[in-house]
mmCIF file of C-alpha atoms in Angstrom:
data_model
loop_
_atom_site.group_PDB
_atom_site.id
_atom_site.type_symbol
_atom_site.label_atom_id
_atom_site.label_comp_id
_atom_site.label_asym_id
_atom_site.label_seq_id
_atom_site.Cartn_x
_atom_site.Cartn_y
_atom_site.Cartn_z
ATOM 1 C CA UNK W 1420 0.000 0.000 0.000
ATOM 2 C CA UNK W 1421 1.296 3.451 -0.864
ATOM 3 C CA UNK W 1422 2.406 6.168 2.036
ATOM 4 C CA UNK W 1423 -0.897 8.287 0.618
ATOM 5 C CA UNK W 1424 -3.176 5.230 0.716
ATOM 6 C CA UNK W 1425 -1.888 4.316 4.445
ATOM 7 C CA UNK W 1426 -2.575 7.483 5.763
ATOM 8 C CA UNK W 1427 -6.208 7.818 4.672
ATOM 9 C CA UNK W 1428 -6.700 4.308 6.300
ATOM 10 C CA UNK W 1429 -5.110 6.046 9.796
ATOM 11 C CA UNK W 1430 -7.540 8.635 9.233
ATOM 12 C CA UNK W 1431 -10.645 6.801 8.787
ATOM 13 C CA UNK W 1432 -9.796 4.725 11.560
ATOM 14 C CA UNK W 1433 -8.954 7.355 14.179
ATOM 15 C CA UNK W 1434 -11.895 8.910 12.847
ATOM 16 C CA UNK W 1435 -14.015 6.300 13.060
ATOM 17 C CA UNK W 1436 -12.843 5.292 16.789
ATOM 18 C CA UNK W 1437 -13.228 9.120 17.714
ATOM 19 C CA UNK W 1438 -17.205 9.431 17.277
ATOM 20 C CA UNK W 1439 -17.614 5.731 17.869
ATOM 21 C CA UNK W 1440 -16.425 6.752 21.548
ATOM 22 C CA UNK W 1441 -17.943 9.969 21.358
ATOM 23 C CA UNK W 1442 -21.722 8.148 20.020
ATOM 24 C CA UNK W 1443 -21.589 6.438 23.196
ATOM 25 C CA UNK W 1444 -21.469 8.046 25.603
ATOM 26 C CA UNK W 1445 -23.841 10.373 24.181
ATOM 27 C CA UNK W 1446 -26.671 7.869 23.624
ATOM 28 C CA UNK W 1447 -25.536 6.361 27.039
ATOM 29 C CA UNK W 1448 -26.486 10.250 28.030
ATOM 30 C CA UNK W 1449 -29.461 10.618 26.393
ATOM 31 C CA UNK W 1450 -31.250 6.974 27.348
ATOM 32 C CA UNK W 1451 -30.901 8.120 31.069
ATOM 33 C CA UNK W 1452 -31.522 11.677 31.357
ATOM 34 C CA UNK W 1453 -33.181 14.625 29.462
ATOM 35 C CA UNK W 1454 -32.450 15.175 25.854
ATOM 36 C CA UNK W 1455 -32.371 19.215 24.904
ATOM 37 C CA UNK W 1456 -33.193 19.984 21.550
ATOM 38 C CA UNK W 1457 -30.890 21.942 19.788
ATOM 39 C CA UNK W 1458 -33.697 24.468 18.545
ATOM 40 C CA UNK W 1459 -33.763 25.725 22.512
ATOM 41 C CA UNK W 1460 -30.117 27.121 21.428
ATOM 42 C CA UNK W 1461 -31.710 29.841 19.073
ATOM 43 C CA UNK W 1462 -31.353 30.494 15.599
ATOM 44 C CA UNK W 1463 -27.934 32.407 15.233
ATOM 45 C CA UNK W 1464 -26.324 29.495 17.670
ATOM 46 C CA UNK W 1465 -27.531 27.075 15.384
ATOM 47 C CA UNK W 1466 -26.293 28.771 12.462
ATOM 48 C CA UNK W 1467 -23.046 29.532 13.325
ATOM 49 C CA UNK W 1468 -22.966 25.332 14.088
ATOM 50 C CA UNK W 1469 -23.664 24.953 10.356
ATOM 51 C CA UNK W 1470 -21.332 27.433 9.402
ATOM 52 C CA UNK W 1471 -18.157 26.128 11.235
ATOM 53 C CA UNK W 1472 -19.305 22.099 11.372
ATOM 54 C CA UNK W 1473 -20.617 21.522 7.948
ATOM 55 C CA UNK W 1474 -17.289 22.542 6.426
ATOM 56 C CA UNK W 1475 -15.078 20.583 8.254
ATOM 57 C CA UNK W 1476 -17.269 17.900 8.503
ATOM 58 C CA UNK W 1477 -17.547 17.716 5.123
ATOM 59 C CA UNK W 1478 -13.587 18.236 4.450
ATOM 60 C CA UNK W 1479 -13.178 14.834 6.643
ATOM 61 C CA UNK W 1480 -15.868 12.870 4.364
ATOM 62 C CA UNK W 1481 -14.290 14.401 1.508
ATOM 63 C CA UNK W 1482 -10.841 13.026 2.938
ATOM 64 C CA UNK W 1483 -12.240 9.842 3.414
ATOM 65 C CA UNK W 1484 -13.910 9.120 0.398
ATOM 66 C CA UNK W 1485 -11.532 10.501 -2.022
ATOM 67 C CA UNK W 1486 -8.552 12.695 -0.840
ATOM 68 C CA UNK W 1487 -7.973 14.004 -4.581
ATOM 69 C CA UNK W 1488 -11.174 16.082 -3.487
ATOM 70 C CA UNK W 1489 -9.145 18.031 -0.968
ATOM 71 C CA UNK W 1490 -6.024 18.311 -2.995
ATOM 72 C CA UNK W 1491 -6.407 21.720 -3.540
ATOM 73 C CA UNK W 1492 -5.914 22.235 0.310
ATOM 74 C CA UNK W 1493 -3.257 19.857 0.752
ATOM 75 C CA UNK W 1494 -0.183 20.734 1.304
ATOM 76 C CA UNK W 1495 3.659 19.377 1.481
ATOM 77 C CA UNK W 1496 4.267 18.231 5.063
ATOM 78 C CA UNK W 1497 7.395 16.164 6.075
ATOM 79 C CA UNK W 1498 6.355 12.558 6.714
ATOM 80 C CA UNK W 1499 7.681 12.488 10.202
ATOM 81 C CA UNK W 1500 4.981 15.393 11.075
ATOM 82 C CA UNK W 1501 2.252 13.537 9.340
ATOM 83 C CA UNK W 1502 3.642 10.587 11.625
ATOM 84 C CA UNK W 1503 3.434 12.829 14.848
ATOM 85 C CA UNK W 1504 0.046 14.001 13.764
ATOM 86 C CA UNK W 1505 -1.117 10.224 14.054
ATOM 87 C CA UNK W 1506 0.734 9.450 17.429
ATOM 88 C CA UNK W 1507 -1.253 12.784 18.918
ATOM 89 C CA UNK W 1508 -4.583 11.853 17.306
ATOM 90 C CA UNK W 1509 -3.985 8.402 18.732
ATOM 91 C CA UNK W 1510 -2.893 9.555 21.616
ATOM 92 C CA UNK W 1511 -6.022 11.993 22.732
ATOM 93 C CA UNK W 1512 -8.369 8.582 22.388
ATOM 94 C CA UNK W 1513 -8.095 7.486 25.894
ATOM 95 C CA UNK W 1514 -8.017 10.910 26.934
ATOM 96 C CA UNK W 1515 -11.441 11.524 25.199
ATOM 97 C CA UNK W 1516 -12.955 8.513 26.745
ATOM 98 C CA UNK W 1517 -11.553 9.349 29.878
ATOM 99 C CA UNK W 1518 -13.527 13.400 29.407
ATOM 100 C CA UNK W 1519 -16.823 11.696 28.036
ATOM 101 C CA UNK W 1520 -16.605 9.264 30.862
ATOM 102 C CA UNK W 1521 -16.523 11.297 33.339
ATOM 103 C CA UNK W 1522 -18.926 13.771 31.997
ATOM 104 C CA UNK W 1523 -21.106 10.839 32.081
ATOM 105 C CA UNK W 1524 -25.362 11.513 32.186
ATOM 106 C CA UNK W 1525 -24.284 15.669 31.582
ATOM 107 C CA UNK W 1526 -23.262 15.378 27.961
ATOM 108 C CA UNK W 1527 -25.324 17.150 26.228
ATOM 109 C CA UNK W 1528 -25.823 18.417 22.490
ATOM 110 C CA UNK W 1529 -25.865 21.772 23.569
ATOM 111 C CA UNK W 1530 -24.734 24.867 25.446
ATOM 112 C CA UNK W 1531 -27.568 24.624 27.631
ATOM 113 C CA UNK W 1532 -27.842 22.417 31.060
ATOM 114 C CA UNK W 1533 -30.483 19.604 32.041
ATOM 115 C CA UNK W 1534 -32.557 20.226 34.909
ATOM 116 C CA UNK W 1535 -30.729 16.871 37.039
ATOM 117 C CA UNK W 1536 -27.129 18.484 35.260
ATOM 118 C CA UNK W 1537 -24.935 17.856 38.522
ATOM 119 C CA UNK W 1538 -21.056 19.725 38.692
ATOM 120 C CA UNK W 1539 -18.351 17.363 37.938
ATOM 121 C CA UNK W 1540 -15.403 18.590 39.354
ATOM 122 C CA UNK W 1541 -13.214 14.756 39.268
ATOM 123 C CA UNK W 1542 -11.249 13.797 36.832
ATOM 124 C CA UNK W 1543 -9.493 15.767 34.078
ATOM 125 C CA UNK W 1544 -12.716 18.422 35.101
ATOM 126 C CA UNK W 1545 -10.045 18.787 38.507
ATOM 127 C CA UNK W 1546 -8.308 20.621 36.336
ATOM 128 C CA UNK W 1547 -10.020 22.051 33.201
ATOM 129 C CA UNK W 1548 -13.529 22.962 32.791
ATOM 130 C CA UNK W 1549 -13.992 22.426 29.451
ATOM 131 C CA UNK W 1550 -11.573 19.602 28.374
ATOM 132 C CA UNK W 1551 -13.943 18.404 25.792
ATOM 133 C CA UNK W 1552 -13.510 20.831 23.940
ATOM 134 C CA UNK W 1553 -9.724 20.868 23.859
ATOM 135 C CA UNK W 1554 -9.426 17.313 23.278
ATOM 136 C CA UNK W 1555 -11.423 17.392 19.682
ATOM 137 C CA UNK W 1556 -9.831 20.304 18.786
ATOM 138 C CA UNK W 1557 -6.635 18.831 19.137
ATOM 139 C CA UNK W 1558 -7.964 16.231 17.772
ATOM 140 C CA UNK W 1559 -9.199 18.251 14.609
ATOM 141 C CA UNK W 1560 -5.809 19.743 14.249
ATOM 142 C CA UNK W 1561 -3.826 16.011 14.546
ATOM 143 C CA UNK W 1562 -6.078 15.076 11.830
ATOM 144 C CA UNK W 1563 -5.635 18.229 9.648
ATOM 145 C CA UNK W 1564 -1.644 17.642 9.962
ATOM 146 C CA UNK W 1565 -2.144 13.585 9.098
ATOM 147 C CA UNK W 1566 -4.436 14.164 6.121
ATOM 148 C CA UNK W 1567 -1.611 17.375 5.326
ATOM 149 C CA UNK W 1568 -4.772 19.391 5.123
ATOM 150 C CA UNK W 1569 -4.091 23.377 5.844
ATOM 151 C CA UNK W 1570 -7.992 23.967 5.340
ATOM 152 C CA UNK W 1571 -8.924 20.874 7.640
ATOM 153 C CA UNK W 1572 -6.477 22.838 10.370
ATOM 154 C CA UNK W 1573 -7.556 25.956 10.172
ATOM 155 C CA UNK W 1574 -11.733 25.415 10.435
ATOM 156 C CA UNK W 1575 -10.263 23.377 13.558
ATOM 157 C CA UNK W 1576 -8.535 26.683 15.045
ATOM 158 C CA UNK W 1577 -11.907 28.237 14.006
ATOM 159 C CA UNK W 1578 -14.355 26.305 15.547
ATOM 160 C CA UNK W 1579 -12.362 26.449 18.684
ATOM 161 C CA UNK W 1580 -12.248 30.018 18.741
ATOM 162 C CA UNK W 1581 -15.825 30.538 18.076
ATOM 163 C CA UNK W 1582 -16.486 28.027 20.715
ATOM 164 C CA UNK W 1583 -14.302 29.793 23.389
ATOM 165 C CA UNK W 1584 -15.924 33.437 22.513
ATOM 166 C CA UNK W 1585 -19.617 32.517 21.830
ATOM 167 C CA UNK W 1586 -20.243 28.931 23.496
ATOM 168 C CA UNK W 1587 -18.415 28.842 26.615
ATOM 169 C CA UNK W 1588 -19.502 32.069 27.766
ATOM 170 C CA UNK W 1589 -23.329 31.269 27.439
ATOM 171 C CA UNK W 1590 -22.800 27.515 28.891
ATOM 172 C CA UNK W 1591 -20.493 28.928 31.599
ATOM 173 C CA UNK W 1592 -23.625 31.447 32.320
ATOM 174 C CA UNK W 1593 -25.911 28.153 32.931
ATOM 175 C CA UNK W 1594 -23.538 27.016 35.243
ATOM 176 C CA UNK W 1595 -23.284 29.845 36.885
ATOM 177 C CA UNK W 1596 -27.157 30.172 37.493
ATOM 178 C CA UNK W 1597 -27.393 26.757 38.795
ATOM 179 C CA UNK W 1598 -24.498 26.094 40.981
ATOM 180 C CA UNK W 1599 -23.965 30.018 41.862
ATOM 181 C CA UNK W 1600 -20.888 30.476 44.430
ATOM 182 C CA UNK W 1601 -19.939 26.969 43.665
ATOM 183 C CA UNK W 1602 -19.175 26.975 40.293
ATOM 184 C CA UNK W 1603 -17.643 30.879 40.695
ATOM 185 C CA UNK W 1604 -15.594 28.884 42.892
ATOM 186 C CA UNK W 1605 -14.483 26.288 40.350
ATOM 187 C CA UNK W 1606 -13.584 29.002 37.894
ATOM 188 C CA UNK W 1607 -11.122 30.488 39.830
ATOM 189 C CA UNK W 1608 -8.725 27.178 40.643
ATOM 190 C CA UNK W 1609 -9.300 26.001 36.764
ATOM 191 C CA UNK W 1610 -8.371 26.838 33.371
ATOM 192 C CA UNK W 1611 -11.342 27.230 30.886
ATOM 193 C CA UNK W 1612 -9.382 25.004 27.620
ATOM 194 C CA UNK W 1613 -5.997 23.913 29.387
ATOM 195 C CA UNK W 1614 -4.674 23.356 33.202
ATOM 196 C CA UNK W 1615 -4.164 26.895 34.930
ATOM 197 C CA UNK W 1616 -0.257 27.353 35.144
ATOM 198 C CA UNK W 1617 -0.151 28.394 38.891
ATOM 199 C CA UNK W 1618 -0.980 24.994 39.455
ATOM 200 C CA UNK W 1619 2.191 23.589 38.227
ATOM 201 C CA UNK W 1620 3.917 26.205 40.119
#
């Protein structure tokens, strides 16, 4: 098999074991607790969804199916960094289950909370409050760098920003209604996307 055809195997396969973990949790989530629909969100939330998933979402089928599709994002990356890219992707698997475990009966599809939502604080939530989010995202990016995929890449640095400006703030609100003092609490000994650095100090 050719160096091309091997990586778009990686791919589909990290891929595939990504939302395979990811699906099951989240129907684990939804069979024992209270489903929110997304149209609760409101219209420009669900919007800008389809305006930063659809596109990458649709790079990674695109990838999948056919990679001559995305050729005219590709670019020339060393092999070893494609290599690297695979290791980290790999990598962040356990790490995701461990996130999506722990998150347990709270996942949900949205920014909003349920009504039973309880804080977890155990786990890697000890440290980060939002390590979801970090872990696909670095996810995203190992991807982008396997499938040497600039576009794939930068919708990944996208989404994440949009997520850390526009989603965090209004989930973080929730939270903040709910747990009050608590949760204000939480904030202040954790980073929102990564570990605080005063705690390594």
């Amino acid at each position: 098999m050719e160096q091309e055809g091997l990586f778009r195997w990686v791919f589909i396969a990290i891929f595939v074991a990504t939302f395979s973990i990811s699906g099951y949790f989240r129907r684990k989530a939804r069979k024992s607790g209270e489903v929110i629909p997304r149209v609760r969100e409101g219209k420009l939330t669900l919007l800008l969804r389809l305006l930063f998933a659809a596109p990458i979402y649709l790079s990674f089928f695109a990838y999948m199916v056919n990679p001559d599709w995305m050729a005219w994002s590709s670019v020339p990356l060393p092999t070893w960094l494609r290599w690297l890219g695979v290791a980290v992707s790999l990598g962040m698997l356990p790490v995701l289950y461990w996130v999506v475990s722990t998150l347990g009966r709270n996942i949900s599809e949205t920014f909003l909370i349920k009504e039973d939502h309880s804080l977890v604080t155990q786990g890697p939530y000890r440290w980060v409050r939002h390590p979801l989010y970090s872990v696909a995202t670095i996810i995203f990016v190992s991807l982008g760098i396997l499938a040497a995929n600039w576009f794939i890449v930068v919708m990944a640095f996208l989404i994440i920003i949009g997520i850390a400006l526009v989603v965090i703030p209004k989930e973080e609100a929730q939270l903040i209604a709910k747990f009050g003092a608590e949760y204000r609490e939480y904030m202040k000994r954790t980073g929102m996307l990564a570990p605080r650095l005063d705690l390594f100090g």
